[in-house]
Amino acid sequence: MSTAQDLSTATWRKSSYSNGEGGSCLEVADGFPGVMPVRDSKVPDGPALVFPAGSWVAFVGAVSASGASST
Protein backbone atom coordinates (compact mmCIF):
# COMPACT_ATOMS: atom_id res chain seq x y z
CA MET A 1 0.00 0.00 0.00
CA SER A 2 1.35 3.41 -0.86
CA THR A 3 0.59 6.70 0.81
CA ALA A 4 0.67 10.15 -0.73
CA GLN A 5 3.57 12.39 0.20
CA ASP A 6 2.97 16.08 0.87
CA LEU A 7 5.69 17.66 -1.26
CA SER A 8 4.42 21.24 -0.93
CA THR A 9 7.33 22.17 1.34
CA ALA A 10 9.97 20.22 -0.58
CA THR A 11 13.25 21.87 -1.50
CA TRP A 12 14.22 20.47 -4.88
CA ARG A 13 17.78 20.19 -6.21
CA LYS A 14 19.32 19.25 -9.53
CA SER A 15 22.38 17.16 -10.14
CA SER A 16 25.71 18.95 -10.01
CA TYR A 17 26.15 17.60 -13.55
CA SER A 18 23.27 19.78 -14.81
CA ASN A 19 24.17 22.75 -16.91
CA GLY A 20 22.73 26.20 -16.28
CA GLU A 21 20.80 26.25 -19.54
CA GLY A 22 17.67 24.59 -18.15
CA GLY A 23 18.17 21.33 -19.99
CA SER A 24 16.38 18.09 -19.38
CA CYS A 25 17.09 17.38 -15.74
CA LEU A 26 15.67 15.43 -12.88
CA GLU A 27 15.26 17.08 -9.52
CA VAL A 28 15.19 15.30 -6.18
CA ALA A 29 13.98 16.42 -2.78
CA ASP A 30 15.85 15.47 0.38
CA GLY A 31 14.34 15.32 3.83
CA PHE A 32 11.67 12.67 3.33
CA PRO A 33 12.68 9.68 5.47
CA GLY A 34 12.55 6.38 3.63
CA VAL A 35 11.68 7.80 0.22
CA MET A 36 13.20 9.86 -2.59
CA PRO A 37 10.83 12.17 -4.50
CA VAL A 38 11.90 12.77 -8.12
CA ARG A 39 10.41 15.17 -10.69
CA ASP A 40 11.09 16.62 -14.13
CA SER A 41 12.70 20.05 -13.83
CA LYS A 42 10.87 21.25 -16.95
CA VAL A 43 7.49 20.60 -15.26
CA PRO A 44 7.95 21.73 -11.65
CA ASP A 45 4.20 21.80 -11.00
CA GLY A 46 3.74 18.35 -12.50
CA PRO A 47 3.69 15.02 -10.74
CA ALA A 48 6.60 13.57 -8.81
CA LEU A 49 7.59 9.95 -8.58
CA VAL A 50 8.35 8.79 -5.05
CA PHE A 51 10.75 5.86 -4.82
CA PRO A 52 11.70 3.84 -1.75
CA ALA A 53 15.08 5.19 -0.62
CA GLY A 54 16.81 1.82 -1.03
CA SER A 55 15.58 1.50 -4.61
CA TRP A 56 16.83 4.99 -5.44
CA VAL A 57 20.27 4.25 -3.97
CA ALA A 58 20.46 1.02 -6.00
CA PHE A 59 19.43 2.86 -9.19
CA VAL A 60 22.01 5.63 -8.76
CA GLY A 61 24.69 3.05 -7.94
CA ALA A 62 23.87 1.02 -11.05
CA VAL A 63 23.97 4.10 -13.29
CA SER A 64 27.29 5.18 -11.77
CA ALA A 65 28.78 1.70 -12.15
CA SER A 66 27.68 1.49 -15.78
CA GLY A 67 29.70 4.56 -16.70
CA ALA A 68 26.62 6.04 -18.38
CA SER A 69 27.19 9.48 -19.82
CA SER A 70 24.87 12.46 -19.48
CA THR A 71 25.18 13.12 -23.20
mmCIF file of N, CA and C in Angstrom:
data_model
loop_
_atom_site.group_PDB
_atom_site.id
_atom_site.type_symbol
_atom_site.label_atom_id
_atom_site.label_comp_id
_atom_site.label_asym_id
_atom_site.label_seq_id
_atom_site.Cartn_x
_atom_site.Cartn_y
_atom_site.Cartn_z
ATOM 1 N N MET A 1 0.844 -1.174 0.000
ATOM 2 C CA MET A 1 0.000 0.000 0.000
ATOM 3 C C MET A 1 0.890 1.239 0.000
ATOM 4 N N SER A 2 0.557 2.190 -0.829
ATOM 5 C CA SER A 2 1.348 3.415 -0.862
ATOM 6 C C SER A 2 0.534 4.556 -0.263
ATOM 7 N N THR A 3 1.240 5.518 0.265
ATOM 8 C CA THR A 3 0.588 6.698 0.814
ATOM 9 C C THR A 3 1.113 7.916 0.091
ATOM 10 N N ALA A 4 0.277 8.919 -0.046
ATOM 11 C CA ALA A 4 0.674 10.147 -0.735
ATOM 12 C C ALA A 4 1.652 10.929 0.138
ATOM 13 N N GLN A 5 2.609 11.537 -0.495
ATOM 14 C CA GLN A 5 3.575 12.389 0.198
ATOM 15 C C GLN A 5 3.183 13.845 -0.028
ATOM 16 N N ASP A 6 3.205 14.645 1.011
ATOM 17 C CA ASP A 6 2.974 16.078 0.870
ATOM 18 C C ASP A 6 4.304 16.714 0.496
ATOM 19 N N LEU A 7 4.434 17.095 -0.767
ATOM 20 C CA LEU A 7 5.691 17.663 -1.263
ATOM 21 C C LEU A 7 5.629 19.185 -1.372
ATOM 22 N N SER A 8 4.596 19.791 -0.797
ATOM 23 C CA SER A 8 4.419 21.238 -0.927
ATOM 24 C C SER A 8 5.548 22.035 -0.282
ATOM 25 N N THR A 9 6.236 21.461 0.679
ATOM 26 C CA THR A 9 7.335 22.174 1.344
ATOM 27 C C THR A 9 8.707 21.671 0.893
ATOM 28 N N ALA A 10 8.715 20.828 -0.122
ATOM 29 C CA ALA A 10 9.972 20.224 -0.584
ATOM 30 C C ALA A 10 10.922 21.276 -1.143
ATOM 31 N N THR A 11 12.192 21.080 -0.873
ATOM 32 C CA THR A 11 13.249 21.866 -1.498
ATOM 33 C C THR A 11 13.901 20.954 -2.520
ATOM 34 N N TRP A 12 13.747 21.306 -3.788
ATOM 35 C CA TRP A 12 14.222 20.467 -4.883
ATOM 36 C C TRP A 12 15.627 20.876 -5.291
ATOM 37 N N ARG A 13 16.421 19.897 -5.724
ATOM 38 C CA ARG A 13 17.777 20.186 -6.207
ATOM 39 C C ARG A 13 18.050 19.356 -7.451
ATOM 40 N N LYS A 14 18.893 19.933 -8.309
ATOM 41 C CA LYS A 14 19.323 19.247 -9.531
ATOM 42 C C LYS A 14 20.697 18.647 -9.306
ATOM 43 N N SER A 15 21.049 17.749 -10.159
ATOM 44 C CA SER A 15 22.378 17.155 -10.137
ATOM 45 C C SER A 15 23.434 18.223 -10.363
ATOM 46 N N SER A 16 24.585 18.039 -9.764
ATOM 47 C CA SER A 16 25.706 18.950 -10.011
ATOM 48 C C SER A 16 26.204 18.822 -11.446
ATOM 49 N N TYR A 17 25.781 17.777 -12.151
ATOM 50 C CA TYR A 17 26.153 17.596 -13.548
ATOM 51 C C TYR A 17 25.247 18.387 -14.488
ATOM 52 N N SER A 18 24.188 18.998 -13.981
ATOM 53 C CA SER A 18 23.274 19.777 -14.810
ATOM 54 C C SER A 18 23.954 21.059 -15.253
ATOM 55 N N ASN A 19 23.631 21.469 -16.467
ATOM 56 C CA ASN A 19 24.169 22.755 -16.909
ATOM 57 C C ASN A 19 23.180 23.847 -16.538
ATOM 58 N N GLY A 20 23.577 25.080 -16.656
ATOM 59 C CA GLY A 20 22.732 26.204 -16.281
ATOM 60 C C GLY A 20 21.761 26.633 -17.353
ATOM 61 N N GLU A 21 21.643 25.862 -18.413
ATOM 62 C CA GLU A 21 20.799 26.247 -19.537
ATOM 63 C C GLU A 21 19.384 25.693 -19.445
ATOM 64 N N GLY A 22 19.024 25.103 -18.321
ATOM 65 C CA GLY A 22 17.673 24.595 -18.148
ATOM 66 C C GLY A 22 17.362 23.371 -18.984
ATOM 67 N N GLY A 23 18.357 22.534 -19.195
ATOM 68 C CA GLY A 23 18.168 21.332 -19.995
ATOM 69 C C GLY A 23 17.265 20.318 -19.325
ATOM 70 N N SER A 24 17.214 19.166 -19.905
ATOM 71 C CA SER A 24 16.376 18.087 -19.383
ATOM 72 C C SER A 24 17.027 17.495 -18.141
ATOM 73 N N CYS A 25 16.493 17.822 -16.997
ATOM 74 C CA CYS A 25 17.090 17.378 -15.737
ATOM 75 C C CYS A 25 16.039 16.787 -14.818
ATOM 76 N N LEU A 26 16.494 15.905 -13.982
ATOM 77 C CA LEU A 26 15.673 15.429 -12.880
ATOM 78 C C LEU A 26 16.014 16.262 -11.660
ATOM 79 N N GLU A 27 15.040 16.449 -10.807
ATOM 80 C CA GLU A 27 15.263 17.084 -9.521
ATOM 81 C C GLU A 27 14.839 16.100 -8.440
ATOM 82 N N VAL A 28 15.535 16.139 -7.327
ATOM 83 C CA VAL A 28 15.187 15.302 -6.181
ATOM 84 C C VAL A 28 14.984 16.196 -4.964
ATOM 85 N N ALA A 29 14.227 15.684 -4.020
ATOM 86 C CA ALA A 29 13.982 16.420 -2.776
ATOM 87 C C ALA A 29 14.466 15.576 -1.607
ATOM 88 N N ASP A 30 15.353 16.145 -0.817
ATOM 89 C CA ASP A 30 15.849 15.472 0.379
ATOM 90 C C ASP A 30 14.904 15.765 1.549
ATOM 91 N N GLY A 31 15.076 15.035 2.617
ATOM 92 C CA GLY A 31 14.337 15.325 3.834
ATOM 93 C C GLY A 31 13.041 14.555 3.998
ATOM 94 N N PHE A 32 12.860 13.510 3.211
ATOM 95 C CA PHE A 32 11.668 12.673 3.327
ATOM 96 C C PHE A 32 12.133 11.272 3.708
ATOM 97 N N PRO A 33 12.129 10.958 4.995
ATOM 98 C CA PRO A 33 12.678 9.684 5.466
ATOM 99 C C PRO A 33 12.075 8.472 4.748
ATOM 100 N N GLY A 34 12.966 7.630 4.247
ATOM 101 C CA GLY A 34 12.552 6.378 3.635
ATOM 102 C C GLY A 34 12.163 6.447 2.178
ATOM 103 N N VAL A 35 12.070 7.663 1.629
ATOM 104 C CA VAL A 35 11.678 7.801 0.222
ATOM 105 C C VAL A 35 12.512 8.878 -0.464
ATOM 106 N N MET A 36 12.515 8.842 -1.802
ATOM 107 C CA MET A 36 13.199 9.865 -2.593
ATOM 108 C C MET A 36 12.230 10.376 -3.661
ATOM 109 N N PRO A 37 11.675 11.579 -3.468
ATOM 110 C CA PRO A 37 10.828 12.172 -4.496
ATOM 111 C C PRO A 37 11.684 12.650 -5.675
ATOM 112 N N VAL A 38 11.190 12.411 -6.889
ATOM 113 C CA VAL A 38 11.899 12.774 -8.115
ATOM 114 C C VAL A 38 10.895 13.426 -9.059
ATOM 115 N N ARG A 39 11.300 14.522 -9.725
ATOM 116 C CA ARG A 39 10.413 15.173 -10.691
ATOM 117 C C ARG A 39 11.212 15.679 -11.883
ATOM 118 N N ASP A 40 10.503 16.051 -12.919
ATOM 119 C CA ASP A 40 11.085 16.617 -14.133
ATOM 120 C C ASP A 40 11.250 18.114 -13.919
ATOM 121 N N SER A 41 12.456 18.631 -14.074
ATOM 122 C CA SER A 41 12.703 20.053 -13.828
ATOM 123 C C SER A 41 11.957 20.957 -14.799
ATOM 124 N N LYS A 42 11.596 20.436 -15.970
ATOM 125 C CA LYS A 42 10.866 21.245 -16.946
ATOM 126 C C LYS A 42 9.395 21.406 -16.576
ATOM 127 N N VAL A 43 8.904 20.569 -15.658
ATOM 128 C CA VAL A 43 7.492 20.598 -15.260
ATOM 129 C C VAL A 43 7.418 20.619 -13.727
ATOM 130 N N PRO A 44 7.866 21.708 -13.110
ATOM 131 C CA PRO A 44 7.947 21.732 -11.649
ATOM 132 C C PRO A 44 6.597 21.601 -10.945
ATOM 133 N N ASP A 45 5.515 21.949 -11.611
ATOM 134 C CA ASP A 45 4.195 21.805 -11.002
ATOM 135 C C ASP A 45 3.538 20.480 -11.368
ATOM 136 N N GLY A 46 4.261 19.651 -12.100
ATOM 137 C CA GLY A 46 3.738 18.352 -12.504
ATOM 138 C C GLY A 46 3.906 17.316 -11.411
ATOM 139 N N PRO A 47 3.602 16.084 -11.736
ATOM 140 C CA PRO A 47 3.690 15.018 -10.735
ATOM 141 C C PRO A 47 5.135 14.667 -10.390
ATOM 142 N N ALA A 48 5.299 14.097 -9.238
ATOM 143 C CA ALA A 48 6.599 13.574 -8.811
ATOM 144 C C ALA A 48 6.458 12.074 -8.616
ATOM 145 N N LEU A 49 7.521 11.366 -8.899
ATOM 146 C CA LEU A 49 7.589 9.945 -8.583
ATOM 147 C C LEU A 49 8.277 9.823 -7.235
ATOM 148 N N VAL A 50 7.770 8.963 -6.383
ATOM 149 C CA VAL A 50 8.346 8.788 -5.050
ATOM 150 C C VAL A 50 8.814 7.346 -4.925
ATOM 151 N N PHE A 51 10.132 7.186 -4.874
ATOM 152 C CA PHE A 51 10.749 5.863 -4.815
ATOM 153 C C PHE A 51 11.155 5.518 -3.388
ATOM 154 N N PRO A 52 11.100 4.236 -3.022
ATOM 155 C CA PRO A 52 11.697 3.837 -1.747
ATOM 156 C C PRO A 52 13.186 4.206 -1.766
ATOM 157 N N ALA A 53 13.695 4.709 -0.669
ATOM 158 C CA ALA A 53 15.081 5.188 -0.623
ATOM 159 C C ALA A 53 16.078 4.123 -1.068
ATOM 160 N N GLY A 54 15.890 2.889 -0.645
ATOM 161 C CA GLY A 54 16.809 1.816 -1.030
ATOM 162 C C GLY A 54 16.819 1.569 -2.527
ATOM 163 N N SER A 55 15.664 1.673 -3.158
ATOM 164 C CA SER A 55 15.582 1.498 -4.612
ATOM 165 C C SER A 55 16.302 2.626 -5.338
ATOM 166 N N TRP A 56 16.162 3.843 -4.818
ATOM 167 C CA TRP A 56 16.832 4.988 -5.444
ATOM 168 C C TRP A 56 18.354 4.848 -5.328
ATOM 169 N N VAL A 57 18.831 4.447 -4.170
ATOM 170 C CA VAL A 57 20.270 4.246 -3.965
ATOM 171 C C VAL A 57 20.792 3.177 -4.922
ATOM 172 N N ALA A 58 20.049 2.086 -5.081
ATOM 173 C CA ALA A 58 20.461 1.017 -5.998
ATOM 174 C C ALA A 58 20.482 1.516 -7.440
ATOM 175 N N PHE A 59 19.489 2.304 -7.837
ATOM 176 C CA PHE A 59 19.430 2.858 -9.192
ATOM 177 C C PHE A 59 20.626 3.768 -9.468
ATOM 178 N N VAL A 60 20.891 4.699 -8.566
ATOM 179 C CA VAL A 60 22.015 5.628 -8.756
ATOM 180 C C VAL A 60 23.334 4.863 -8.790
ATOM 181 N N GLY A 61 23.478 3.872 -7.936
ATOM 182 C CA GLY A 61 24.692 3.054 -7.937
ATOM 183 C C GLY A 61 24.877 2.306 -9.241
ATOM 184 N N ALA A 62 23.789 1.758 -9.784
ATOM 185 C CA ALA A 62 23.871 1.021 -11.048
ATOM 186 C C ALA A 62 24.225 1.947 -12.205
ATOM 187 N N VAL A 63 23.647 3.137 -12.228
ATOM 188 C CA VAL A 63 23.970 4.100 -13.286
ATOM 189 C C VAL A 63 25.430 4.516 -13.179
ATOM 190 N N SER A 64 25.890 4.790 -11.970
ATOM 191 C CA SER A 64 27.292 5.180 -11.768
ATOM 192 C C SER A 64 28.245 4.070 -12.191
ATOM 193 N N ALA A 65 27.919 2.841 -11.825
ATOM 194 C CA ALA A 65 28.784 1.703 -12.148
ATOM 195 C C ALA A 65 28.816 1.412 -13.642
ATOM 196 N N SER A 66 27.741 1.771 -14.347
ATOM 197 C CA SER A 66 27.676 1.492 -15.784
ATOM 198 C C SER A 66 28.540 2.449 -16.591
ATOM 199 N N GLY A 67 28.926 3.559 -15.978
ATOM 200 C CA GLY A 67 29.700 4.561 -16.701
ATOM 201 C C GLY A 67 28.846 5.340 -17.678
ATOM 202 N N ALA A 68 27.533 5.333 -17.478
ATOM 203 C CA ALA A 68 26.617 6.038 -18.378
ATOM 204 C C ALA A 68 26.973 7.514 -18.430
ATOM 205 N N SER A 69 26.876 8.073 -19.604
ATOM 206 C CA SER A 69 27.189 9.479 -19.824
ATOM 207 C C SER A 69 25.912 10.298 -19.796
ATOM 208 N N SER A 70 26.030 11.570 -19.468
ATOM 209 C CA SER A 70 24.871 12.456 -19.477
ATOM 210 C C SER A 70 24.609 13.025 -20.861
ATOM 211 N N THR A 71 25.382 12.610 -21.845
ATOM 212 C CA THR A 71 25.178 13.122 -23.202
ATOM 213 C C THR A 71 24.532 12.101 -24.086
#
